[in-house]
XYZ file of C-alpha atoms in Angstrom:
390
model
C 71.795 1.992 119.280
C 75.782 2.694 120.531
C 78.712 2.571 118.313
C 80.160 -1.259 118.343
C 82.407 -1.331 115.609
C 85.203 -1.434 118.589
C 84.426 -4.827 119.534
C 85.741 -6.007 116.719
C 89.195 -4.198 118.270
C 92.382 -7.497 118.584
C 91.812 -7.010 122.030
C 88.241 -9.476 121.909
C 86.937 -12.300 120.893
C 84.131 -13.705 119.865
C 82.885 -14.806 123.211
C 83.607 -10.875 124.434
C 81.323 -9.962 121.615
C 78.798 -12.571 122.267
C 78.627 -11.400 125.693
C 77.914 -7.665 124.688
C 74.923 -8.552 122.506
C 73.013 -10.458 125.073
C 74.184 -8.174 128.149
C 73.112 -5.362 126.224
C 69.701 -6.730 125.269
C 68.811 -8.348 128.627
C 69.951 -5.007 130.685
C 67.410 -2.600 128.470
C 64.366 -5.023 128.937
C 65.318 -6.366 132.650
C 66.485 -2.595 134.236
C 64.468 -0.588 132.561
C 61.484 -0.398 134.720
C 63.308 0.001 138.299
C 62.310 2.864 140.343
C 65.406 4.967 141.863
C 63.059 6.928 144.802
C 64.507 4.326 147.046
C 67.982 4.135 146.510
C 68.770 1.045 148.721
C 65.645 -0.581 147.599
C 66.759 -0.110 144.311
C 70.400 -1.270 144.280
C 69.068 -4.889 146.315
C 66.301 -5.435 142.933
C 69.087 -4.585 140.619
C 71.634 -7.271 142.106
C 69.260 -9.289 142.727
C 68.161 -9.725 139.123
C 71.917 -9.591 137.939
C 72.313 -12.232 140.652
C 69.672 -14.669 139.176
C 70.302 -13.757 135.864
C 73.889 -14.800 135.950
C 75.907 -11.931 135.091
C 76.948 -11.076 138.694
C 79.242 -14.595 137.534
C 81.995 -11.803 136.014
C 82.227 -10.266 139.080
C 84.113 -12.448 141.014
C 86.583 -16.321 140.437
C 84.073 -19.365 140.326
C 84.452 -20.687 144.281
C 84.088 -24.329 142.961
C 87.115 -23.675 140.778
C 90.261 -23.152 142.078
C 91.872 -22.513 139.013
C 89.527 -19.568 137.590
C 90.068 -15.745 137.135
C 87.803 -12.618 136.753
C 88.382 -11.380 132.591
C 88.885 -8.008 133.038
C 87.654 -7.558 129.653
C 84.089 -8.473 130.857
C 84.113 -6.691 133.608
C 85.014 -3.293 131.266
C 82.737 -4.389 128.462
C 79.646 -5.025 131.722
C 80.193 -1.626 132.909
C 80.323 0.709 129.893
C 76.834 -1.466 128.879
C 75.659 -0.707 132.561
C 76.528 2.853 132.700
C 75.389 3.479 129.420
C 71.791 2.283 130.551
C 72.384 3.485 133.739
C 74.243 4.295 136.544
C 72.979 3.079 139.364
C 72.648 -0.252 138.082
C 76.444 0.545 137.036
C 77.316 1.229 141.080
C 75.219 -1.622 142.321
C 77.275 -4.391 139.890
C 80.745 -2.759 140.745
C 80.471 -3.124 144.013
C 79.847 -6.873 143.987
C 83.266 -7.416 142.483
C 85.493 -4.605 144.467
C 83.932 -5.439 147.248
C 84.789 -9.351 146.910
C 87.945 -8.582 144.984
C 90.012 -9.602 147.861
C 88.285 -12.570 148.307
C 88.661 -13.418 145.056
C 92.230 -13.312 144.351
C 93.840 -14.090 148.087
C 90.936 -15.458 149.790
C 90.807 -19.082 151.681
C 87.978 -21.553 150.350
C 86.287 -21.367 153.370
C 85.974 -16.547 152.906
C 85.188 -17.425 148.983
C 81.954 -19.175 150.135
C 80.492 -15.514 150.071
C 81.580 -15.389 146.556
C 78.257 -17.670 146.151
C 75.651 -15.024 147.738
C 77.400 -12.641 145.799
C 77.657 -14.025 142.484
C 74.222 -14.909 143.335
C 72.749 -12.140 143.880
C 71.842 -12.805 147.386
C 74.713 -10.126 149.163
C 75.888 -7.495 148.656
C 79.403 -6.407 149.609
C 81.511 -3.503 150.152
C 85.530 -2.231 149.683
C 86.013 -0.122 153.457
C 89.463 1.201 152.638
C 88.768 5.043 153.556
C 88.916 6.729 156.567
C 88.388 10.830 157.729
C 92.090 11.539 157.493
C 93.874 8.928 154.984
C 91.462 8.572 151.716
C 94.511 9.041 148.962
C 96.873 7.934 151.041
C 96.402 4.588 152.238
C 99.676 4.323 154.339
C 98.461 6.485 156.892
C 95.530 5.038 157.858
C 94.699 4.844 161.666
C 91.989 1.815 162.211
C 93.628 -0.686 164.381
C 93.414 -4.627 164.173
C 94.782 -5.904 167.832
C 95.617 -9.724 167.910
C 93.517 -10.896 171.025
C 93.266 -14.007 172.601
C 93.149 -15.501 168.899
C 90.842 -13.183 167.815
C 91.046 -9.474 165.623
C 89.378 -6.357 167.414
C 88.820 -3.616 164.907
C 89.193 -0.056 166.365
C 88.410 3.044 164.426
C 85.928 4.684 161.120
C 86.188 4.340 157.365
C 84.543 6.708 155.684
C 83.010 7.405 151.747
C 82.369 3.308 152.146
C 80.242 2.609 149.448
C 77.200 0.267 149.942
C 77.797 1.281 153.307
C 74.442 0.248 155.203
C 73.429 -2.463 153.074
C 76.249 -4.083 151.954
C 76.260 -7.899 153.932
C 80.138 -8.241 154.451
C 83.102 -5.328 154.056
C 86.509 -5.985 152.977
C 87.926 -4.091 155.982
C 91.747 -2.969 156.169
C 93.341 -1.520 159.672
C 96.061 -1.522 160.846
C 98.021 -4.952 162.485
C 101.476 -2.962 163.403
C 103.962 -5.354 161.655
C 105.712 -2.425 160.508
C 105.564 1.427 159.936
C 103.120 2.586 157.014
C 102.040 0.342 154.035
C 104.075 -2.870 155.616
C 101.809 -2.594 158.745
C 97.620 -2.747 157.244
C 96.173 -6.372 156.892
C 92.747 -7.246 155.231
C 89.840 -8.590 156.638
C 86.533 -10.288 155.523
C 83.437 -8.529 158.438
C 80.569 -9.416 158.353
C 78.015 -6.257 158.196
C 76.345 -8.042 161.707
C 79.338 -8.344 163.801
C 78.548 -6.556 166.992
C 80.232 -3.540 167.483
C 80.375 -2.178 163.394
C 77.639 0.345 163.505
C 76.434 2.520 160.546
C 77.638 6.296 161.945
C 76.349 8.244 159.387
C 75.116 8.094 155.749
C 76.514 10.131 153.339
C 74.138 12.103 150.787
C 76.031 12.951 147.335
C 75.607 14.649 143.679
C 74.622 10.917 141.823
C 72.504 9.013 144.493
C 73.799 5.899 145.524
C 74.153 4.079 149.421
C 77.042 6.013 150.908
C 78.436 5.818 154.539
C 80.402 6.434 157.258
C 81.374 3.538 159.464
C 82.117 3.420 163.361
C 84.447 0.023 164.653
C 84.085 -0.095 168.457
C 85.542 -3.240 170.202
C 84.374 -5.211 166.725
C 85.602 -8.986 167.218
C 86.083 -11.346 164.572
C 87.842 -14.473 164.387
C 91.371 -15.273 163.350
C 89.925 -17.096 160.174
C 88.827 -13.486 158.845
C 91.807 -12.164 158.107
C 92.687 -12.131 154.203
C 96.238 -13.670 153.246
C 98.485 -12.867 155.312
C 99.247 -10.234 158.090
C 101.072 -7.000 157.098
C 99.801 -7.586 153.498
C 96.628 -6.029 153.126
C 97.846 -2.768 151.207
C 99.228 -5.163 148.809
C 95.605 -6.521 148.621
C 94.422 -3.725 147.861
C 96.421 -2.505 145.006
C 96.729 -5.721 143.658
C 92.252 -5.097 143.816
C 92.346 -1.718 143.018
C 94.627 -2.360 139.597
C 91.831 -4.537 138.430
C 88.996 -2.324 139.004
C 90.959 0.834 138.145
C 90.285 0.025 134.503
C 86.114 -0.754 135.351
C 85.866 2.221 136.839
C 87.245 4.130 132.843
C 84.762 1.555 131.628
C 81.783 2.777 133.377
C 83.320 6.505 132.433
C 82.977 5.135 128.774
C 79.584 4.197 129.047
C 78.453 7.426 130.252
C 80.380 8.844 127.574
C 79.026 6.775 125.022
C 75.832 7.944 125.976
C 76.615 11.698 126.219
C 78.133 11.149 122.744
C 74.156 9.457 120.898
C 71.843 11.930 123.136
C 74.066 14.388 121.463
C 74.458 13.401 117.549
C 70.531 12.920 118.110
C 70.014 16.074 119.584
C 72.008 18.099 116.555
C 70.185 16.371 113.423
C 66.452 16.059 114.930
C 66.924 20.055 116.426
C 66.383 22.904 114.216
C 68.407 26.438 114.952
C 68.059 28.900 111.882
C 66.505 27.172 109.488
C 68.801 24.466 109.335
C 69.387 20.889 111.255
C 71.592 21.539 114.310
C 74.473 19.651 113.196
C 74.902 21.899 109.910
C 76.931 24.560 112.570
C 80.497 24.058 111.860
C 80.546 24.375 115.252
C 78.536 21.557 116.388
C 80.657 20.081 114.132
C 83.720 20.058 115.659
C 82.606 19.389 119.126
C 80.427 16.492 118.133
C 84.153 15.018 116.203
C 86.237 16.333 119.966
C 83.913 13.818 121.610
C 83.817 10.725 119.468
C 88.230 11.655 119.355
C 87.675 10.978 123.081
C 85.521 8.380 123.304
C 87.704 6.144 121.316
C 90.816 7.179 122.426
C 89.508 6.124 126.065
C 87.988 2.860 125.026
C 92.038 1.690 123.444
C 93.649 2.716 126.782
C 90.754 0.620 129.095
C 90.678 -2.585 127.017
C 94.413 -2.053 126.362
C 94.993 -2.381 129.840
C 92.071 -4.909 130.300
C 94.340 -6.760 128.079
C 97.190 -6.447 129.498
C 95.765 -8.412 132.983
C 93.677 -10.479 130.975
C 97.037 -11.771 129.307
C 98.527 -12.426 132.696
C 100.102 -9.534 133.759
C 101.042 -9.405 137.319
C 100.589 -5.703 137.890
C 99.177 -2.616 135.679
C 99.462 -0.433 137.688
C 100.302 1.745 135.145
C 97.790 0.866 132.657
C 95.085 1.139 134.910
C 95.886 4.711 136.106
C 96.318 5.277 132.725
C 92.696 4.143 131.638
C 91.124 5.565 134.810
C 92.605 8.787 134.633
C 92.159 9.456 130.375
C 88.495 7.743 130.767
C 87.397 9.415 133.543
C 88.908 13.281 132.526
C 87.724 13.116 129.075
C 84.195 11.645 129.746
C 83.638 15.245 131.764
C 84.537 17.184 128.461
C 82.767 14.536 126.551
C 79.287 14.762 128.651
C 80.091 18.878 128.941
C 79.780 19.438 125.656
C 76.291 17.535 125.011
C 74.606 19.314 127.850
C 75.872 22.567 126.037
C 74.773 21.218 122.760
C 71.273 20.470 124.238
C 71.047 24.048 125.958
C 68.529 24.367 128.272
C 67.874 20.953 128.628
C 70.822 19.841 129.266
C 70.472 21.199 132.702
C 66.520 20.331 133.225
C 66.574 18.005 136.318
C 65.205 14.327 134.735
C 67.086 14.578 131.403
C 69.230 11.759 130.814
C 72.515 14.145 129.932
C 71.434 16.316 133.266
C 71.752 12.834 135.337
C 75.650 11.936 133.554
C 76.735 14.930 134.566
C 76.073 14.197 138.320
C 77.177 10.795 137.612
C 80.173 10.935 136.060
C 82.243 13.770 138.880
C 82.632 11.016 141.506
C 84.556 8.856 138.974
C 87.036 11.384 139.173
C 87.386 10.932 142.737
C 87.225 7.518 143.791
C 89.319 4.646 143.547
C 92.467 7.344 143.302
C 91.515 10.446 142.091
C 92.979 12.371 138.954
C 95.639 13.768 140.445
C 96.933 10.528 142.014
C 96.771 8.969 139.238
C 98.670 11.101 137.606
C 101.659 10.659 140.568
C 101.481 6.987 140.111
C 101.961 7.268 136.402
C 105.090 9.631 136.808
C 106.001 7.015 138.952
C 105.909 4.266 137.269
C 107.393 6.379 134.400
C 110.854 7.381 137.024
C 111.341 3.658 137.447
C 111.133 2.347 134.101
C 113.657 5.000 133.093
C 115.754 3.780 136.065
C 115.476 0.195 135.386
C 116.847 1.162 131.527
C 119.432 2.839 132.614
C 120.678 0.183 135.379
C 120.530 -2.507 132.733
């Protein structure tokens, strides 16, 4: 059993501890039998089971309660649990939240009707932000949304879109031209069956999950598809990422916890030179480093989540620190796990081999590690300048 002592930290209430226990038990009993042979179908089945059991209610606001809010600590706990059990299950859950985050925070009542389906596991969602020439540089976006006779017409491409090809709705960002750069971007909700929206390419990666390049050719959508105000798309995207970057760190934490558990069990049960592997001081040193990195990452993640839940308008600095540290350190923790497992650590199908493949993408998507360093540095500079002027 994974260490649960962190649940006694002051970031959490009894409802979080109860949620963790119930969800962890449910995941172990209800998702272990899902075959990953057909990745698309596996994601649909995972989302359906999560939705039927009510667990996807944590992924978005309740459309029947205008004052409801997403509890970011619950989101992070969910992703940590799922990642520890199954990387694809974590992916499927995460996309239900990220794909509809703009609707949760900025959507009209009509747009939020989608949330009934995504929270119920009846529809899959996706977040279409990246483009072939503008991944981390969102302000350099080229896709256009032209206002025409009461509609918007979308033209361009999106790529590296998770759930691409299986999503029922996409949150799409496009240039509407109110101003240069970031101030001329808007957000739209686009159903997958909209004429002109095509899956141009399915993309294969080392940790398989639904991923695609999308093409928009004279894709006409009504004005009611606009999320928030025209020209506010960049702010909407950053607000969504503010929340969900912390949860990426939580997924990395789940991978790292599983790696640590597997390594401790391996070291205790494997003999080398007539004694348990754990007796080697070098192995003890590796495990100490792993345990330290896991706890330090958890502190940063749940600080960011708690800060947002306490009403902070933005947690850009906290979320960037959480994602950067948790994903980078999880990579190191899992690498140590592979090393201590020896040949088994690189055997296809072994849990630590799977963790090794799963962790790498988390250091890239929703803001690569190097980009997070830039974000943190700029936040530090802004704080210093504000202090100097006050």
